[in-house]
Coordinates of C-alpha atoms and ligand atoms in Angstrom, one line a residue:
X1 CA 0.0 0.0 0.0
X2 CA 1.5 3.1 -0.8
X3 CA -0.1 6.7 0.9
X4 CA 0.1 10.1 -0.7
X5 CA 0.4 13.2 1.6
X6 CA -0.1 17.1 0.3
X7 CA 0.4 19.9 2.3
X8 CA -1.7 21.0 4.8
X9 CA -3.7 24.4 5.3
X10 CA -4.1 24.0 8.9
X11 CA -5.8 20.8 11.1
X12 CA -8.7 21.4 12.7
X13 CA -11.1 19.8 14.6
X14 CA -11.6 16.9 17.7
X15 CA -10.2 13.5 17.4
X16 CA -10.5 10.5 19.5
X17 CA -7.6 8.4 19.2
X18 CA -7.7 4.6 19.6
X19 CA -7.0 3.3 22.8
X20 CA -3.4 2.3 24.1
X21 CA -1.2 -0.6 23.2
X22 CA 0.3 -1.2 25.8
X23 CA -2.4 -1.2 28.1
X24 CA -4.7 -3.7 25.8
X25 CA -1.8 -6.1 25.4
X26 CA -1.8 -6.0 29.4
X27 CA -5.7 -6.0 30.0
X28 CA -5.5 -8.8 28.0
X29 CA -3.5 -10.9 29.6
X30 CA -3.8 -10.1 33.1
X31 CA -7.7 -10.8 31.9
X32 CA -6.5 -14.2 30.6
X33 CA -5.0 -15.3 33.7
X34 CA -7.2 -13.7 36.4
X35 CA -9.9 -15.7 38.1
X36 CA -13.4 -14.8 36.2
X37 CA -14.3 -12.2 33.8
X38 CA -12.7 -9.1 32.4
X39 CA -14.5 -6.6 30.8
X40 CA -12.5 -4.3 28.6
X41 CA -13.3 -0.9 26.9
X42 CA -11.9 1.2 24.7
X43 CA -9.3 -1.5 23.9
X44 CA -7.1 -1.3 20.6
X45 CA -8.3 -3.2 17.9
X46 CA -5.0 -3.3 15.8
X47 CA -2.8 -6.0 14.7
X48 CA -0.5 -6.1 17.7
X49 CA -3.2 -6.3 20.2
X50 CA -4.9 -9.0 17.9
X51 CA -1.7 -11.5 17.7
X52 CA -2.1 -11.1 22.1
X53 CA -5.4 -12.1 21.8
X54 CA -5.0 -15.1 19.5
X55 CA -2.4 -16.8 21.7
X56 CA -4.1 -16.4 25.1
X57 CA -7.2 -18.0 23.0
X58 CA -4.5 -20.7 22.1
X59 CA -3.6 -20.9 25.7
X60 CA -7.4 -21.7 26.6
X61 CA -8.6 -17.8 27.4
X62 CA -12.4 -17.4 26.1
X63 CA -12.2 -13.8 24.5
X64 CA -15.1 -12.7 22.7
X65 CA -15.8 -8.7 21.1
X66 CA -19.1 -7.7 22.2
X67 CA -20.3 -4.7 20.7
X68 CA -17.5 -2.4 22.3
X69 CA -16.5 -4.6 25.0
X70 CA -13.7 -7.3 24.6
X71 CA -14.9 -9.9 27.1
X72 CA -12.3 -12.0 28.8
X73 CA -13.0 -15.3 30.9
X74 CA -9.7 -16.0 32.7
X75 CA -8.0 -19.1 33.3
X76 CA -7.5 -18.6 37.3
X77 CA -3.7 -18.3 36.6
X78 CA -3.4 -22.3 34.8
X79 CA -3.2 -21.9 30.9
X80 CA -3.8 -24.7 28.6
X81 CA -0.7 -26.0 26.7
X82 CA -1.1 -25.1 22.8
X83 CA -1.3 -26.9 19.9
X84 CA 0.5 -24.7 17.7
X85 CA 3.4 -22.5 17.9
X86 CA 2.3 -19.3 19.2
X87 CA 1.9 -16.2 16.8
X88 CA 3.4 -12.9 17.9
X89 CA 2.9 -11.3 14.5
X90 CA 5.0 -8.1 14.6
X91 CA 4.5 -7.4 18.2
X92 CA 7.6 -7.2 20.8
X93 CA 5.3 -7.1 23.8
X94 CA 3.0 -9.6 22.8
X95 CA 6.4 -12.2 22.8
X96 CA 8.6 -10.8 25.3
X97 CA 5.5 -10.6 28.4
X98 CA 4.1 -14.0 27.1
X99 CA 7.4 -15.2 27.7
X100 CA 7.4 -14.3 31.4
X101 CA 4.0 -15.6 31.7
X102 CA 5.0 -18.8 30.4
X103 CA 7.8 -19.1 32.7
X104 CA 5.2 -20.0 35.2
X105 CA 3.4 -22.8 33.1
X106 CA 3.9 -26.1 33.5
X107 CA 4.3 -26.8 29.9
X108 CA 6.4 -26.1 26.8
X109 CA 5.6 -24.0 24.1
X110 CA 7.2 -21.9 21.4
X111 CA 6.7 -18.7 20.3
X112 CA 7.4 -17.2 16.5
X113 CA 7.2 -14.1 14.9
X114 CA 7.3 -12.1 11.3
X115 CA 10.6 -11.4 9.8
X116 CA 11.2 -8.2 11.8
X117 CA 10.1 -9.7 15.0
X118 CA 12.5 -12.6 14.4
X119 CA 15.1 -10.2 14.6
X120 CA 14.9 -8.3 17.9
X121 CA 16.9 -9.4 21.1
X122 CA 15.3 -11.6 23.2
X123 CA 18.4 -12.1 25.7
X124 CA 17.6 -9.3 28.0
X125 CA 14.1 -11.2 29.1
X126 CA 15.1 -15.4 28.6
X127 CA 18.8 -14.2 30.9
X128 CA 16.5 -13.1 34.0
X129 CA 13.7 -15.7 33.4
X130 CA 16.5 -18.6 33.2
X131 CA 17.9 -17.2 37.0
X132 CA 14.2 -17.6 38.3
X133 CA 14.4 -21.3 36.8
X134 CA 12.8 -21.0 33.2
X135 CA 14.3 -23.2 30.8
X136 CA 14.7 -22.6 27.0
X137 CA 15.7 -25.3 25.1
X138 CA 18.6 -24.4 22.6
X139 CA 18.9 -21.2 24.3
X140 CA 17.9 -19.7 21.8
X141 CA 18.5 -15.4 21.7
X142 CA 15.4 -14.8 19.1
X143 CA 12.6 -15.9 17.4
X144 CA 11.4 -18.6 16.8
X145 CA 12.1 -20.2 20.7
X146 CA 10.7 -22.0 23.2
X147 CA 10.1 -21.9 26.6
X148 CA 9.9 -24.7 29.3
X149 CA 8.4 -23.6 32.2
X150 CA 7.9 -24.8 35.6
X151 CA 8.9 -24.1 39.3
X152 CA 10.2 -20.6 39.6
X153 CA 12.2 -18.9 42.3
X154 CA 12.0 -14.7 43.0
X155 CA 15.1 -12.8 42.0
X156 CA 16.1 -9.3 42.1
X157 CA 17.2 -8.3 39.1
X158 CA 19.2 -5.0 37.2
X159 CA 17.9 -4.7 33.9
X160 CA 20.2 -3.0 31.7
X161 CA 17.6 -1.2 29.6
X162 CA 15.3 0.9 30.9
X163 CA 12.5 -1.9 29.3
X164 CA 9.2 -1.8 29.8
X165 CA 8.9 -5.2 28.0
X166 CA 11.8 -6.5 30.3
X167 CA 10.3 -5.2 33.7
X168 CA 6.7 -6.9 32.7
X169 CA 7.9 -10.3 31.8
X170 CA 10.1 -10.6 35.2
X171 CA 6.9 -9.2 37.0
X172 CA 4.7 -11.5 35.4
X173 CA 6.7 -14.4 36.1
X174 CA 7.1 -12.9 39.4
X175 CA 3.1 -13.7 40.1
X176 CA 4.3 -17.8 39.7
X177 CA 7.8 -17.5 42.0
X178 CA 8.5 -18.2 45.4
X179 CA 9.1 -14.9 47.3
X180 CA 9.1 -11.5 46.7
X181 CA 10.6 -10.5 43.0
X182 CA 12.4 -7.2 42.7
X183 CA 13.1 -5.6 39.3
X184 CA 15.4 -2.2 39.0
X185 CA 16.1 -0.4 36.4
X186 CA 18.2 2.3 35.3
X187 CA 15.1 4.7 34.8
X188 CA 11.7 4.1 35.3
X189 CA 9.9 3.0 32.3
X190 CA 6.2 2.9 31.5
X191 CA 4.4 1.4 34.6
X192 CA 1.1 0.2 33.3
X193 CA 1.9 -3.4 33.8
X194 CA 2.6 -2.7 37.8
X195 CA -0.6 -0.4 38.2
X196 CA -3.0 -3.0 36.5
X197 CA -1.9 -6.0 38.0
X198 CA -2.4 -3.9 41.9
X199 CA -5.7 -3.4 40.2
X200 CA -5.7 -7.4 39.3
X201 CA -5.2 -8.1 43.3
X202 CA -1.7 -8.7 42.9
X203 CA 0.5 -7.4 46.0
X204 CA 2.8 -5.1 43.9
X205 CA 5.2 -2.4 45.9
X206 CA 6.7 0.4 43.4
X207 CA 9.4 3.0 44.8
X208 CA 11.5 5.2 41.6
X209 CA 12.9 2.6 38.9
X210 CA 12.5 -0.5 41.2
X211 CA 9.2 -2.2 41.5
X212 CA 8.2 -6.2 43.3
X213 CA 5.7 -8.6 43.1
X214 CA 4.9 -10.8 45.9
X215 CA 4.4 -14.5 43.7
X216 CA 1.9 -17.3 45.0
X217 CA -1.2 -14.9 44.7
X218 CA -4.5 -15.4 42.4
X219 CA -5.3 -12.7 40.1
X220 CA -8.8 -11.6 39.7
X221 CA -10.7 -10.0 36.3
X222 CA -11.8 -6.7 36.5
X223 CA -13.3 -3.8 34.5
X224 CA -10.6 -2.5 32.8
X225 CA -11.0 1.0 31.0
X226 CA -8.2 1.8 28.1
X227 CA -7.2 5.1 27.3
X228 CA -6.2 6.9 24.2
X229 CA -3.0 5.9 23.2
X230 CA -0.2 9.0 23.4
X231 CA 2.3 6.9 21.0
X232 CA -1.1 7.4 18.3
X233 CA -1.9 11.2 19.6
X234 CA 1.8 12.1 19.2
X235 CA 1.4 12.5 15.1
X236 CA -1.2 14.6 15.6
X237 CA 0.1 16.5 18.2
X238 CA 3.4 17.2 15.8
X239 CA 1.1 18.0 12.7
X240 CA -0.9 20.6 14.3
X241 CA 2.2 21.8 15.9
X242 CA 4.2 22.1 13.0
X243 CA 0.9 23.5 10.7
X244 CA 0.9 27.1 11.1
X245 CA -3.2 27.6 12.0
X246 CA -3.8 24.4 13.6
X247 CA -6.4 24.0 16.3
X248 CA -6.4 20.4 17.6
X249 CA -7.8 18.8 20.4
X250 CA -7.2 15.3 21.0
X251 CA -9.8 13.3 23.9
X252 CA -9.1 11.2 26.5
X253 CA -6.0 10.8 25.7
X254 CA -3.4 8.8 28.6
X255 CA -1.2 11.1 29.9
X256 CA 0.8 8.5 32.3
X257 CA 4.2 10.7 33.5
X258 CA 6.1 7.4 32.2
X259 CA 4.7 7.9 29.2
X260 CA 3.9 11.8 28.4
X261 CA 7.8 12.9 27.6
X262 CA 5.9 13.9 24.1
X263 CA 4.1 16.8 25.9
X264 CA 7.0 18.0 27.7
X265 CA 9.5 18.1 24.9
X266 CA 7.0 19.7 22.7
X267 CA 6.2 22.4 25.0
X268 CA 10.1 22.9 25.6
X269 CA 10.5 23.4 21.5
X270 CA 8.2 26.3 22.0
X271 CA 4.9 24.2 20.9
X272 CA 1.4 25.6 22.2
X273 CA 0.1 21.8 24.2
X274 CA -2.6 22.9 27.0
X275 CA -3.6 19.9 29.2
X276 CA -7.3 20.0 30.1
X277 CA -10.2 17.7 31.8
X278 CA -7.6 15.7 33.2
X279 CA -8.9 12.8 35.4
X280 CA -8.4 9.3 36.3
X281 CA -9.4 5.9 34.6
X282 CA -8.5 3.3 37.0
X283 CA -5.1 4.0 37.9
X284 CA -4.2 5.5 34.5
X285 CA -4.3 9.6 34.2
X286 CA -6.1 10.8 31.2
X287 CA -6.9 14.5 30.0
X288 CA -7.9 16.1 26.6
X289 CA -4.5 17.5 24.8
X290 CA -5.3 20.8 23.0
X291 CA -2.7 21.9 20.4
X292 CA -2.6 25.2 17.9
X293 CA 0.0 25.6 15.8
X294 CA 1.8 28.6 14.5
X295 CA 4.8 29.7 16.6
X296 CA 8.0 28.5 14.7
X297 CA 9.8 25.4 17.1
X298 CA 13.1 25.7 17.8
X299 CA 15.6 23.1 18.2
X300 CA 16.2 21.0 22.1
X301 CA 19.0 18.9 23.3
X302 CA 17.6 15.5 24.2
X303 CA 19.2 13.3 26.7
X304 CA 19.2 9.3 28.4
X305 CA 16.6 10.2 31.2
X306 CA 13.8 11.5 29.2
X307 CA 14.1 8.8 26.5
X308 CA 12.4 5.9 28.1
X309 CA 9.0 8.2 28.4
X310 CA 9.4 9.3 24.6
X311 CA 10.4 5.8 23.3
X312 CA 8.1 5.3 20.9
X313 CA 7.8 9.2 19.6
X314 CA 11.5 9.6 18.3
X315 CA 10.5 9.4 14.6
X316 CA 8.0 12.1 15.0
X317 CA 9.6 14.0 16.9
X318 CA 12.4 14.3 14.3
X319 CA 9.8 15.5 12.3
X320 CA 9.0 18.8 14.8
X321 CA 13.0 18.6 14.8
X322 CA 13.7 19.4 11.0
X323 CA 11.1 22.0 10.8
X324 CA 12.3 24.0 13.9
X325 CA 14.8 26.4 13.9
X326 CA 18.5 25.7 15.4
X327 CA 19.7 22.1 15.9
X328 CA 17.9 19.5 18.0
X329 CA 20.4 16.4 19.4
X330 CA 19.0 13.3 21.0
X331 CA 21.2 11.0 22.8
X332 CA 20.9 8.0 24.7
X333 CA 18.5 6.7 22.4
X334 CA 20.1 3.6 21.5
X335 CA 17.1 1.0 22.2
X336 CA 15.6 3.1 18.7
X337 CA 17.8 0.5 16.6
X338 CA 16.4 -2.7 17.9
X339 CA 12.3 -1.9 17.7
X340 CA 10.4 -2.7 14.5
X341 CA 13.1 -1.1 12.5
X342 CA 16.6 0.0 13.5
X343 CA 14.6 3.4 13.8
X344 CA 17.8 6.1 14.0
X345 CA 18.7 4.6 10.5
X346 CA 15.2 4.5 9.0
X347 CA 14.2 8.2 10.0
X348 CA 17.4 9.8 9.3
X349 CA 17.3 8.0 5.9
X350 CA 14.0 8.6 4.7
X351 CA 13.7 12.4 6.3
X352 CA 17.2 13.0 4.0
X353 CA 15.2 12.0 1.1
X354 CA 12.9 15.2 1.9
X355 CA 15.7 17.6 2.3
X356 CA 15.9 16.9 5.9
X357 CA 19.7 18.0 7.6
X358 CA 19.5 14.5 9.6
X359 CA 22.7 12.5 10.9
X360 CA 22.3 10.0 12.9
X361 CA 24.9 9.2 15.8
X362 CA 25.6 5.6 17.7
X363 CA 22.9 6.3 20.2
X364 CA 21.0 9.3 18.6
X365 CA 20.2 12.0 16.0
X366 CA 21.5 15.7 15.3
X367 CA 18.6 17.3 13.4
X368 CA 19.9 20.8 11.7
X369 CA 16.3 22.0 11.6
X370 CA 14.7 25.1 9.4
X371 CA 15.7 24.0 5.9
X372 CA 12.0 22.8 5.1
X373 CA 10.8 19.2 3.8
X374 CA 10.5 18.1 0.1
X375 CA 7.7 15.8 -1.1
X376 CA 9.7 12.6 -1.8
X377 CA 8.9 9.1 -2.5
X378 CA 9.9 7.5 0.3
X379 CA 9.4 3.8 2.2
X380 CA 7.8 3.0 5.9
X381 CA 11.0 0.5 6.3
X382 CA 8.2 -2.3 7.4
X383 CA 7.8 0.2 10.5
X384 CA 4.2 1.0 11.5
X385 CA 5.4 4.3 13.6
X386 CA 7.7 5.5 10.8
X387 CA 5.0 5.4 8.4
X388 CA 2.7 7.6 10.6
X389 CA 5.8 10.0 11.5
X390 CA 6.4 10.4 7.2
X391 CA 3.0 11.0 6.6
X392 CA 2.8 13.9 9.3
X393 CA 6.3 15.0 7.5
X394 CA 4.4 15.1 4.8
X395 CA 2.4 17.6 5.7
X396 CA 4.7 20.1 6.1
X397 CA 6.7 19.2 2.8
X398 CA 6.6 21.1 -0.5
X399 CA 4.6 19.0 -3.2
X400 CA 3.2 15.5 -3.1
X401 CA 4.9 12.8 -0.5
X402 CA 4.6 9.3 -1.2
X403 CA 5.3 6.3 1.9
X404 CA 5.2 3.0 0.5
X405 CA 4.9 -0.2 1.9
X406 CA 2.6 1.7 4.1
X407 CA 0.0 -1.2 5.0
X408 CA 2.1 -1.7 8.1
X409 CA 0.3 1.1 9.8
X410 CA -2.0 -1.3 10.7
X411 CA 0.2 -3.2 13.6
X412 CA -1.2 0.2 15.6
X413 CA -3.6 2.4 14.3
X414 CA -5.6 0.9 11.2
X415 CA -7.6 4.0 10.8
X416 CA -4.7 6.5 10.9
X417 CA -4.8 8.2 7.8
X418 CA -9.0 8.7 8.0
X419 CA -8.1 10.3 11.3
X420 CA -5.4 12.3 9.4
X421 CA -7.9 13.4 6.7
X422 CA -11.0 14.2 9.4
X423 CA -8.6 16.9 10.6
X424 CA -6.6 18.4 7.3
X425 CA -8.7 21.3 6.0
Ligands
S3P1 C1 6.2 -1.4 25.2 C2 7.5 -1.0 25.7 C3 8.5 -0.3 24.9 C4 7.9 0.3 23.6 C5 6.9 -0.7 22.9 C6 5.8 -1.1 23.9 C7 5.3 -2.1 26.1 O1 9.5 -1.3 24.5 O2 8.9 0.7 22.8 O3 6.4 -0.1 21.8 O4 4.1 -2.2 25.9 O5 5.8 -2.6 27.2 P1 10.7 -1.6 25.5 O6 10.1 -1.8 26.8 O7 11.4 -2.7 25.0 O8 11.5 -0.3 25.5

């Protein structure tokens, strides 16, 4: 699928994003092991979330779609051994927090993935599973591999990265081990896996970048409201930030402080985000994001500590980067090169294409900035979130852009470019 992008007059208007990724994958399978029946709106219905729901229905989970509710009968923490080799699709969390759940089952199974999947390090989580007594036969560092689990013992553990995906498989196996498991990492990443599964009746304890779970206890389903997703909102906060006349306001979108580094580096390039109607969903803090654009951005230094809570944005932020006046650096950004794509090489590649002054460094990007974008055919690298960031460059850019291979936009956010289109005027 290829898009086509013009330039924009100015975005207008009030969208609802679709609900967070990370929190469906987690309501999902939280759901699938409680005891009883989990009710979950405003869930994500998007390839990623779909390949988590078709292996906890492997693993005996009954999951049906009920009008807008995703309906979850749970297997009171005892899964049913597969058949098949379990499909992660494209997803990351989907195999790296099924592996920690599987830890705990006393079964084997194996989990495979697409091409790009197959690729990314799976060390950092089968290295701390294997302490707590995991076994993977082969020991195998990606995809396909299996996992043997059984009788698990707590550990404390020192992640390396600051991995959400890391943190949430230890946790998970946690809920099967003996004792208290301890994970600490080098900064706090996103926390939605520790909030829900204290909403889940698990006896959780969180203090900075080190958070436990206390194993042996039975998890029970729950209503689970999802919020809109920031990692969707943050195109759209870029494009009306970047679209002189803009007037955007986004709903109910989750503004979790180990997620909302967007906001704050936005605001910091000189971009016009008002927070309003915040409140609470469960545990998760939601507001309505209003965004005008007009002033000209200017360019930020970026460093380690933010990263983890603007993980997923980097792409589009380079965007608001090679528009804005005076050089933007980002550093510590490492982790880009090992998600869908090896994202430093695919932005700064495909944003060159437009005219862009993009380098990219060992761990980061230096973004000149003020040159202005060229329409340009260009190519999504297989990357659902560098799709979305070229289409908002797009925008911006003199003449027509083309993104190929853009079908990929469907791992996240199937209806993105409608969404686009309700708000370009
Ligand atoms: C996610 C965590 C992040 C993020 C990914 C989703 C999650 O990955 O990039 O899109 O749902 O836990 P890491 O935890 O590996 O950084």
């Amino acid at each position: 699928m290829i898009i086509i992008v013009s330039p924009a007059e100015k975005l207008k208007g009030e969208l609802t994003v679709p609900g967070d990724k990370s929190v469906t994958h987690r309501a999902v399978i939280l759901g699938a092991l409680g005891a009883g029946v989990t009710e979950v709106r405003g869930y994500l219905d998007a390839e990623d979330c779909r390949s988590t729901i078709e292996c906890m229905r492997a693993m005996g989970a009954r999951i049906t779609f009920r009008g807008k509710v995703l309906l979850i009968q749970g297997r009171a923490m005892k899964l049913k051994e597969p058949v098949l080799p379990l499909d992660c699709g494209n997803s990351g969390t989907t195999a790296r927090l099924l592996m920690g759940v599987l830890a705990g089952q006393p079964f084997k199974a194996e989990l495979t993935g697409d091409a790009s999947l197959s690729r990314r390090p799976m060390k950092r989580v089968t290295a701390p599973l294997k302490k707590m007594g995991a076994y993977f036969p082969g020991d195998k560092e990606t995809l396909p591999l299996e996992v043997q689990g059984g009788e698990l013992e707590a550990i404390s553990y020192k992640s390396l990265q600051a991995s959400a995906q890391v943190k949430s498989a230890i946790l998970l196996a946690g809920l099967y081990a003996d004792g208290e498991t301890i994970v600490e990492e080098p900064y706090l990443s996103r926390n939605h896996t520790e909030l829900m599964l204290e909403q889940f009746g698990a006896k959780v304890k969180a203090e900075g970048p080190r958070v436990s779970v206390q194993g042996g206890n039975m998890l029970k389903g729950r209503q689970v409201r999802v919020p809109g997703d920031i990692s969707a909102a943050a195109f759209f906060m870029v494009a009306a930030a970047v679209v002189p006349g803009s007037d955007v306001v986004l709903k109910n979108v989750g503004v979790n402080p180990t997620r909302s580094g967007i906001i704050e580096l936005l605001q910091e390039m000189g971009a016009e985000l008002k927070l309003v109607n915040r409140r609470y969903w469960g545990r998760e803090p939601v507001a309505d994001i209003s965004v005008r654009g007009g002033d000209t951005l200017r360019g930020i230094e970026i460093g380690a500590a933010i990263i983890p809570r603007v993980i997923d944005e980097i792409p589009v932020l380079a965007v608001a980067a090679a528009v804005a006046q005076g050089e933007t650096r980002i550093s510590g950004a490492g982790e880009l090169r090992v998600k869908e794509s090896d994202r430093l090489t695919a932005i700064s590649e495909q944003l060159d294409r437009m005219g862009a002054m993009i380098k990219e460094t060992d761990d980061g990007l230096v973004i000149g900035g003020g040159g202005g974008l060229k329409g340009a055919m260009l190519d999504s690298c297989g990357d659902h979130r560098i799709a979305m960031a070229l289409a908002v460059a797009g925008l911006v850019a003199e003449g027509e852009t083309a993104v190929k291979n853009a079908g990929v936009i469907k791992i996240s956010y199937p209806a993105f470019m409608q969404s686009l289109r309700s708000l370009v005027e």
